[in-house]
Short mmCIF file of C-alpha atoms in Angstrom, two decimals:
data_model
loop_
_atom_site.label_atom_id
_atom_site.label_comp_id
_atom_site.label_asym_id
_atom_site.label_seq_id
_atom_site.Cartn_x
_atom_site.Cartn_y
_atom_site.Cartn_z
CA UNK R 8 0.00 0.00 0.00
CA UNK R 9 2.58 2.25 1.04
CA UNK R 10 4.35 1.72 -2.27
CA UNK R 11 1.41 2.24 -4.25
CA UNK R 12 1.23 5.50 -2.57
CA UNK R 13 4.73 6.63 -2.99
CA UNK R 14 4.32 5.72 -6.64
CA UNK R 15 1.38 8.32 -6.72
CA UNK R 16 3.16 10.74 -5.52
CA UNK R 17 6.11 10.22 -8.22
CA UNK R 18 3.87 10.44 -10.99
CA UNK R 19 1.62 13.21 -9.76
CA UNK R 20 4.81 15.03 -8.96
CA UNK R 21 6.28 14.44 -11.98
CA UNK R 22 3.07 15.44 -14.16
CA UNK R 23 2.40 18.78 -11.94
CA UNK R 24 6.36 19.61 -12.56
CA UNK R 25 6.21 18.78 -16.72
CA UNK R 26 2.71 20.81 -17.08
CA UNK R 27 4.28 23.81 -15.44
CA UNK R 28 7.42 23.96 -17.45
CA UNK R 29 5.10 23.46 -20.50
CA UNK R 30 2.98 26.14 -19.51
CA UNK R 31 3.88 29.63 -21.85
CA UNK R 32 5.06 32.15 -19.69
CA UNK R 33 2.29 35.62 -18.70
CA UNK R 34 3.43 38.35 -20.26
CA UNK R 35 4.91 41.20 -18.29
CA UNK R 36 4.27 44.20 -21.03
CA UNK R 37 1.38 44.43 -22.57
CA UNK R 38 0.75 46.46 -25.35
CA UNK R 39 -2.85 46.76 -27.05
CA UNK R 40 -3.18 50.00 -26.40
CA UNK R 41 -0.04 50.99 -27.51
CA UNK R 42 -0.45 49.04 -30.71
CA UNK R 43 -4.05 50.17 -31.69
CA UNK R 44 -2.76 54.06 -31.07
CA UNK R 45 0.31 53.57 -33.32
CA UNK R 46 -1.89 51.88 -36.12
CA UNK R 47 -4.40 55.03 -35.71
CA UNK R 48 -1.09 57.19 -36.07
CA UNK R 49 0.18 55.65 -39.36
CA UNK R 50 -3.29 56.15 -40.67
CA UNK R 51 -3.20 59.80 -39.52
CA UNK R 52 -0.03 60.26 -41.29
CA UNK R 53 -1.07 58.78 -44.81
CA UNK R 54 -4.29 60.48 -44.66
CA UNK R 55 -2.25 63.67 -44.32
CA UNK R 56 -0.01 63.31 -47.47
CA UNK R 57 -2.94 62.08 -49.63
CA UNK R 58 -4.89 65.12 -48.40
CA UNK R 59 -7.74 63.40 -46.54
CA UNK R 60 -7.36 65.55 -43.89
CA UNK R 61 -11.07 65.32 -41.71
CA UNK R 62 -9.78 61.92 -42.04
CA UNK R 63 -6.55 62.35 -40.38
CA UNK R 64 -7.23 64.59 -38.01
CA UNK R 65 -9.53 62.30 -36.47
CA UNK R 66 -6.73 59.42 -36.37
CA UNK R 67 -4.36 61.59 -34.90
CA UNK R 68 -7.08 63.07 -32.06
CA UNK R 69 -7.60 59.37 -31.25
CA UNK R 70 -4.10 57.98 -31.65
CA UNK R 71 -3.42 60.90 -28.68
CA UNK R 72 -6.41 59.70 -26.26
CA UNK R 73 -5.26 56.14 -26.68
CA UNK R 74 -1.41 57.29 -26.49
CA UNK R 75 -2.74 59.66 -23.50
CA UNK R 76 -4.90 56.81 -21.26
CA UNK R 77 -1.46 54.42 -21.42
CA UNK R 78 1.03 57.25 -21.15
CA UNK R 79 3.02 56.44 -24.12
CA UNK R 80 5.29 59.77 -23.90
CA UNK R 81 7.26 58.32 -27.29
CA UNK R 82 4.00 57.83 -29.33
CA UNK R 83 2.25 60.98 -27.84
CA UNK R 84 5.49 63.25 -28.94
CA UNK R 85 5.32 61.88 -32.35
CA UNK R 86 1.19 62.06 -32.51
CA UNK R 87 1.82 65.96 -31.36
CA UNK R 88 4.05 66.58 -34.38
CA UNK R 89 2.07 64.99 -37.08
CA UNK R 90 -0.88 67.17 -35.30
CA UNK R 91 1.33 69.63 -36.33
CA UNK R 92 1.26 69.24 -40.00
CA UNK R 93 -2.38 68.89 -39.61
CA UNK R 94 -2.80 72.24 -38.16
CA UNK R 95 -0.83 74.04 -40.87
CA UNK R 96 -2.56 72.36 -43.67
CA UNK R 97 -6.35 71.70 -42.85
CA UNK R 98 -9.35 74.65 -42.89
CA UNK R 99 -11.70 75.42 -40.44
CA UNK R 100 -14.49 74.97 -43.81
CA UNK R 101 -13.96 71.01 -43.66
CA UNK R 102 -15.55 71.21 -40.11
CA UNK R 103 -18.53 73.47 -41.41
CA UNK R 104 -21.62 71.62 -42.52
CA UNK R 105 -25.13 72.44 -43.18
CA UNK R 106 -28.39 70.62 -42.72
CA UNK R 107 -29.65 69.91 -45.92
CA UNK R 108 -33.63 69.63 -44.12
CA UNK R 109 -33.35 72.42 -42.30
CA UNK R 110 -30.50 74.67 -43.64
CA UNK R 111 -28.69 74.78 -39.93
CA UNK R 112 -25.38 75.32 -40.09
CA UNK R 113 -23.54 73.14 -38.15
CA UNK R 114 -20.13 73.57 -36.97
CA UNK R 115 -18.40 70.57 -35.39
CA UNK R 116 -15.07 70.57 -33.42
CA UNK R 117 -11.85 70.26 -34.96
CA UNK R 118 -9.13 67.79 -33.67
CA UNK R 119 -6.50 69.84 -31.01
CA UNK R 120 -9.08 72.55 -30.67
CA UNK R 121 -7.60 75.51 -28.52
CA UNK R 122 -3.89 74.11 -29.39
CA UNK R 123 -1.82 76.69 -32.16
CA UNK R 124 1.52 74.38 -33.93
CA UNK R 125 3.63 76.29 -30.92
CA UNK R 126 1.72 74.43 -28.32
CA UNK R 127 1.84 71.18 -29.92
CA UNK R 128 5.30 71.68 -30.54
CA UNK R 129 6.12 72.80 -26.67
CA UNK R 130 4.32 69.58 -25.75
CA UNK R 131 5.94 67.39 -27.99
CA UNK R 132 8.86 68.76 -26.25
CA UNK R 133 7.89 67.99 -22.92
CA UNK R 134 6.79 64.20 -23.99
CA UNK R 135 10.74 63.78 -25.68
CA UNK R 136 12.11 64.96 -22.59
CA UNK R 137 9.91 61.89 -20.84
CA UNK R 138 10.56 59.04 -23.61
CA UNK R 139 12.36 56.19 -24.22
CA UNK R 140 14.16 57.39 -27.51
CA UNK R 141 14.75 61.00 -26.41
CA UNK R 142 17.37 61.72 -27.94
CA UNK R 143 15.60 60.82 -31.66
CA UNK R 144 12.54 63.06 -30.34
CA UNK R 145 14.26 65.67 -29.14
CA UNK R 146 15.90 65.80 -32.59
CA UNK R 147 12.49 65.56 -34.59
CA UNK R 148 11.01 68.47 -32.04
CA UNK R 149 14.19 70.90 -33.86
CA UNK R 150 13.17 69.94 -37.41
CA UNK R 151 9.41 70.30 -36.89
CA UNK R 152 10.07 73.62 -35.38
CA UNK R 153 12.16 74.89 -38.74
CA UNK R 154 8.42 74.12 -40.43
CA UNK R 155 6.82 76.16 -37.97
CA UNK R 156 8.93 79.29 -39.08
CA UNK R 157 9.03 78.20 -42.54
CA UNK R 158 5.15 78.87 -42.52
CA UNK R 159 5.20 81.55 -40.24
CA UNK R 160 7.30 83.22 -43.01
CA UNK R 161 9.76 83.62 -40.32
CA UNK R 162 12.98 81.74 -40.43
CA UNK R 163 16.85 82.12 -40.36
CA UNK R 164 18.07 80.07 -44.02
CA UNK R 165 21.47 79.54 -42.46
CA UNK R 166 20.61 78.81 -38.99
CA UNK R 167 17.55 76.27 -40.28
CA UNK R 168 19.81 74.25 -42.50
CA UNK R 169 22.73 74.47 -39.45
CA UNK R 170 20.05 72.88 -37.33
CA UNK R 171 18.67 70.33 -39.74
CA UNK R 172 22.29 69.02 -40.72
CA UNK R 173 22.48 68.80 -37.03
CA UNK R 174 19.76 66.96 -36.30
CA UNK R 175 19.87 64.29 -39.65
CA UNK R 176 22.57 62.62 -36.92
CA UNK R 177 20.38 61.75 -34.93
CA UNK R 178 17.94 60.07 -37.39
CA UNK R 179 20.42 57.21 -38.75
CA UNK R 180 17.86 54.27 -37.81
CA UNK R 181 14.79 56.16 -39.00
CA UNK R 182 14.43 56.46 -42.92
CA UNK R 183 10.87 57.64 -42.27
CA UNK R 184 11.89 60.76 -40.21
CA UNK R 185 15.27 60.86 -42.61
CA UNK R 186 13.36 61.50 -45.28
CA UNK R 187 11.25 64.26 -44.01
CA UNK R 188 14.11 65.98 -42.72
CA UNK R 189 15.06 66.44 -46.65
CA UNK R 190 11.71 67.26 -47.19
CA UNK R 191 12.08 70.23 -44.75
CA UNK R 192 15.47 70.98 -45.51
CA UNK R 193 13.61 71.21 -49.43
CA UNK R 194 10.68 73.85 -47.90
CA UNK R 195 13.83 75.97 -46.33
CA UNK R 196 15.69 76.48 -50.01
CA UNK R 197 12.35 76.58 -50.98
CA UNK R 198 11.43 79.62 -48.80
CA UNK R 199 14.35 81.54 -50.05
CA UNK R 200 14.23 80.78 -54.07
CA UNK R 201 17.36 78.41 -53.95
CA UNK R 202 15.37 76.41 -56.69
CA UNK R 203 17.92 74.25 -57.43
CA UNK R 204 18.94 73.33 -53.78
CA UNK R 205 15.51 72.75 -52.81
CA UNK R 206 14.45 70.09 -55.77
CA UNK R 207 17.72 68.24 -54.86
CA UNK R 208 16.45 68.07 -51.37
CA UNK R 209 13.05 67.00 -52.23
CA UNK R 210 14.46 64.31 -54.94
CA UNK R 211 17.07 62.65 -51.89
CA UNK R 212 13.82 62.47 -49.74
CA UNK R 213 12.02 60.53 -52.94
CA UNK R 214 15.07 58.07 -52.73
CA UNK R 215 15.14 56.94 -49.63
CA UNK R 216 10.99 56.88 -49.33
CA UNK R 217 10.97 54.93 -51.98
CA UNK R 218 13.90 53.02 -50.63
CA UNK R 219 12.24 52.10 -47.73
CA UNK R 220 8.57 51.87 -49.47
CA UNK R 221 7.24 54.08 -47.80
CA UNK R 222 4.78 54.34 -51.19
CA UNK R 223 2.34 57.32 -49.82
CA UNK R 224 5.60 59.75 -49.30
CA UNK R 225 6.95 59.29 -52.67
CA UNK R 226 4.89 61.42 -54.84
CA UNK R 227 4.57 64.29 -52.70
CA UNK R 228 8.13 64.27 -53.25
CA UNK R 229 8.04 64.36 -56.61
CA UNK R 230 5.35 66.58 -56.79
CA UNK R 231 7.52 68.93 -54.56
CA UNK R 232 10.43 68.34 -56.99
CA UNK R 233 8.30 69.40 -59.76
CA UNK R 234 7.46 72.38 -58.49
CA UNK R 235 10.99 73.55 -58.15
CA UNK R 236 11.77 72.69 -61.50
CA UNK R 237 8.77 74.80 -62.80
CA UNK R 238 9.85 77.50 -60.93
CA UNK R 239 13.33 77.33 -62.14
CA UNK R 240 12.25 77.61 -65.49
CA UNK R 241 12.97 73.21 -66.53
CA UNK R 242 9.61 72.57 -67.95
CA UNK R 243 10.91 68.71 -69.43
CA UNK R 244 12.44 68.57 -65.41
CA UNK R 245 9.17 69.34 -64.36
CA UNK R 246 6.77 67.32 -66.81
CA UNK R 247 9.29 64.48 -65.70
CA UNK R 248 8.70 64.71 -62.34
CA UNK R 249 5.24 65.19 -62.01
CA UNK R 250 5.05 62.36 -63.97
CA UNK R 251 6.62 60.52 -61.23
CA UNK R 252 4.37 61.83 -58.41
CA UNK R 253 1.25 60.10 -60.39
CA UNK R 254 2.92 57.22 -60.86
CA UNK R 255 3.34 56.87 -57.01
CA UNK R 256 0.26 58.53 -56.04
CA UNK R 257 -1.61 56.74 -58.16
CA UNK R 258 0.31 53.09 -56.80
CA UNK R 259 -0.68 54.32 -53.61
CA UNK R 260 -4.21 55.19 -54.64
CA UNK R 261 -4.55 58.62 -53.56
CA UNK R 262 -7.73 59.98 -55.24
CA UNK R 263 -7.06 63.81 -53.90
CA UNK R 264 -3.02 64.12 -55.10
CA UNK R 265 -4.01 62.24 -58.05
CA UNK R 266 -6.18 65.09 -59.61
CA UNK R 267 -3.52 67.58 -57.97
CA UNK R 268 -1.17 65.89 -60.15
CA UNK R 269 -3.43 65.89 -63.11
CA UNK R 270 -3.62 69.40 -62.68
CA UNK R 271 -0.31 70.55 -62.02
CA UNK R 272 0.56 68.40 -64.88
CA UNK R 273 -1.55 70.86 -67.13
CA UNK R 274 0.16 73.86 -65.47
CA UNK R 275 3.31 73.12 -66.43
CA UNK R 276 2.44 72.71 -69.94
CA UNK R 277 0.95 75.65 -70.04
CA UNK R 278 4.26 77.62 -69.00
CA UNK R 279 6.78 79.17 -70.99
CA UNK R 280 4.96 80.20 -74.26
CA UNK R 281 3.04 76.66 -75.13
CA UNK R 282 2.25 75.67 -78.34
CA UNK R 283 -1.54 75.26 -79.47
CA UNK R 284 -0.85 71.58 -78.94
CA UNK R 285 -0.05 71.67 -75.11
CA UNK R 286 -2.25 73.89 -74.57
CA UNK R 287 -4.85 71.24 -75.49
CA UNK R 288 -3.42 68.62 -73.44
CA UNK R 289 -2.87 70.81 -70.26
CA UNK R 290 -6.77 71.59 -70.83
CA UNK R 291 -7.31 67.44 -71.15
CA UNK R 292 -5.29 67.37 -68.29
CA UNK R 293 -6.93 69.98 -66.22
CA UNK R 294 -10.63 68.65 -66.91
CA UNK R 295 -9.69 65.32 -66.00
CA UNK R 296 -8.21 66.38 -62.82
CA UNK R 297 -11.70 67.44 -62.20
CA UNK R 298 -13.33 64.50 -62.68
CA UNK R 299 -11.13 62.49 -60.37
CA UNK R 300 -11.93 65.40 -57.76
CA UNK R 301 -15.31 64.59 -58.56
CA UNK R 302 -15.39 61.28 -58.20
CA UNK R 303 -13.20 61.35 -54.84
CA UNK R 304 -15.83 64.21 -53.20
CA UNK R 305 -13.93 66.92 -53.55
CA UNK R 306 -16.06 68.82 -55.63
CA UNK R 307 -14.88 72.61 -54.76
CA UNK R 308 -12.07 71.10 -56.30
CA UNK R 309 -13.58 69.90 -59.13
CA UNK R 310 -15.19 73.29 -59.87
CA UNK R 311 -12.24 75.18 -59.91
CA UNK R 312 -10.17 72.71 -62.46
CA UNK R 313 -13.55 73.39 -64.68
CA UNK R 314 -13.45 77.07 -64.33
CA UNK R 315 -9.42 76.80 -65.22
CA UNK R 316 -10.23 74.66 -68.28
CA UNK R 317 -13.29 76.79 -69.62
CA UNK R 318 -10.25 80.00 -70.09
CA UNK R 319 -8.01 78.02 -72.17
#
């Protein structure tokens, strides 16, 4: 008896002991939260390059209150500067809307209400100071202020390209970021008519987007590129380029750079004394630009590329 016992024991010992070592280990970070936030972030960001900006705005306000109720400082610093793009490049219009029973005008709130780009800036500052990878944040913070006094037509050429080059050391792991700081460094030479400087800028940042695949990025590059080109007076530089932007934007699918494309496209044809024949394909161009506006909801859009096309 007392060896049937003992040999119990063994064997329930020995089964207890095997199912715990089998048994996966809990996790000691958990990170839903943190995961669902980012994923609203990304969106954000796309959304702001392919101009769906009620869109992104929203993503970005949510990717914060998620970011917020975990206290991810690293996510909520880089949430605050996207929300700074958004700020300089959305219109109080898109949150205007009227009641189409009772004509009420309805005005609805607008993500980071109350916040100007120098608040979200001073508390993306504040987050870097708190995160993990402060020294990349704190870097970003510097660049994203250059934009600030790019658009507040208010910014030292010298000392904004001294504190880009700066900063680009501190990006060597993160093509995404590395690529916008060419993109900025592009706006600065951009800002002061260094035409030539500034498409270079903007065609490095189209490199290593596309290098990395990050597809939605490209074309705005390109289209960026194109612009400078124009300016400068290369019209086959130019056509060339925006060529490239619709390539991308179209691989990417976005409807609203699409038609900008399609209609920069025709404005560049129409430069430098055209001939009767590109003046009918920038008009081609033009009117289908609308109709991709058209079909995408952006009809204000739409009108004006019809209104362009009825002078030519």
């Amino acid at each position: 008896m007392k060896k049937l016992l003992f040999r119990f024991f063994v064997i329930s010992a020995v089964v207890f002991f095997s199912g715990c070592s089998s048994t996966p280990k809990r996790p000691m970070v958990v990170t839903e939260k943190s995961d669902n936030a980012g994923a609203m972030y990304e969106a954000g960001n796309k959304e702001l390059v392919s101009g769906e900006l009620r869109a992104a705005g929203w993503h970005l306000q949510e990717a914060y209150k998620i970011a917020l109720s975990v206290d991810d400082a690293d996510l909520l610093c880089r949430v605050s500067l996207s929300a700074i793009i958004f700020k300089l490049s959305y219109s109080p219009a898109l949150y205007v809307t009227q009641n189409p029973e009772t004509g009420e005008i309805i005005t609805e709130t607008i993500p980071f209400s109350g916040l100007s780009t120098r608040d979200l800036l001073s508390q993306a500052e504040v987050f870097a100071s708190r995160a993990k990878k402060k020294e990349l944040l704190s870097a970003l913070c510097k660049i994203y202020r250059v934009k600030i006094e790019i658009s507040e037509k208010n910014v030292d050429v010298n000392q904004a390209v001294a504190v880009l080059n700066d900063s680009l050391k501190k990006l060597e792991k993160e093509p995404y970021y590395q690529g916008f700081y060419y993109r900025t460094k592009g706006d600065v030479y951009a800002f002061d008519k260094n035409y030539g400087e500034a498409r270079k800028a903007y065609l490095e940042a189209a490199q290593i987007h596309t290098k990395n695949r990050y597809l939605s990025e490209i074309g705005l590059d390109y289209y960026n590129a194109a612009r400078m080109s124009s300016l400068a007076g290369n019209k086959n530089d130019a056509l060339n380029e925006i060529s490239a932007a619709l390539k991308y934007d179209k691989d990417a699918e976005n409807s609203a750079v699409i038609a900008a494309d399609y209609y920069a496209y025709g404005l560049i044809l129409l430069k430098n004394g055209c001939s009767e024949e590109e003046k009918e394909r920038a008009k081609s161009s033009i009117l289908w630009a609308g109709a991709v506006y058209d079909a995408a909801g952006f009809y204000t859009q739409a009108k004006e590329c019809r209104d362009k096309a009825s002078t030519l």
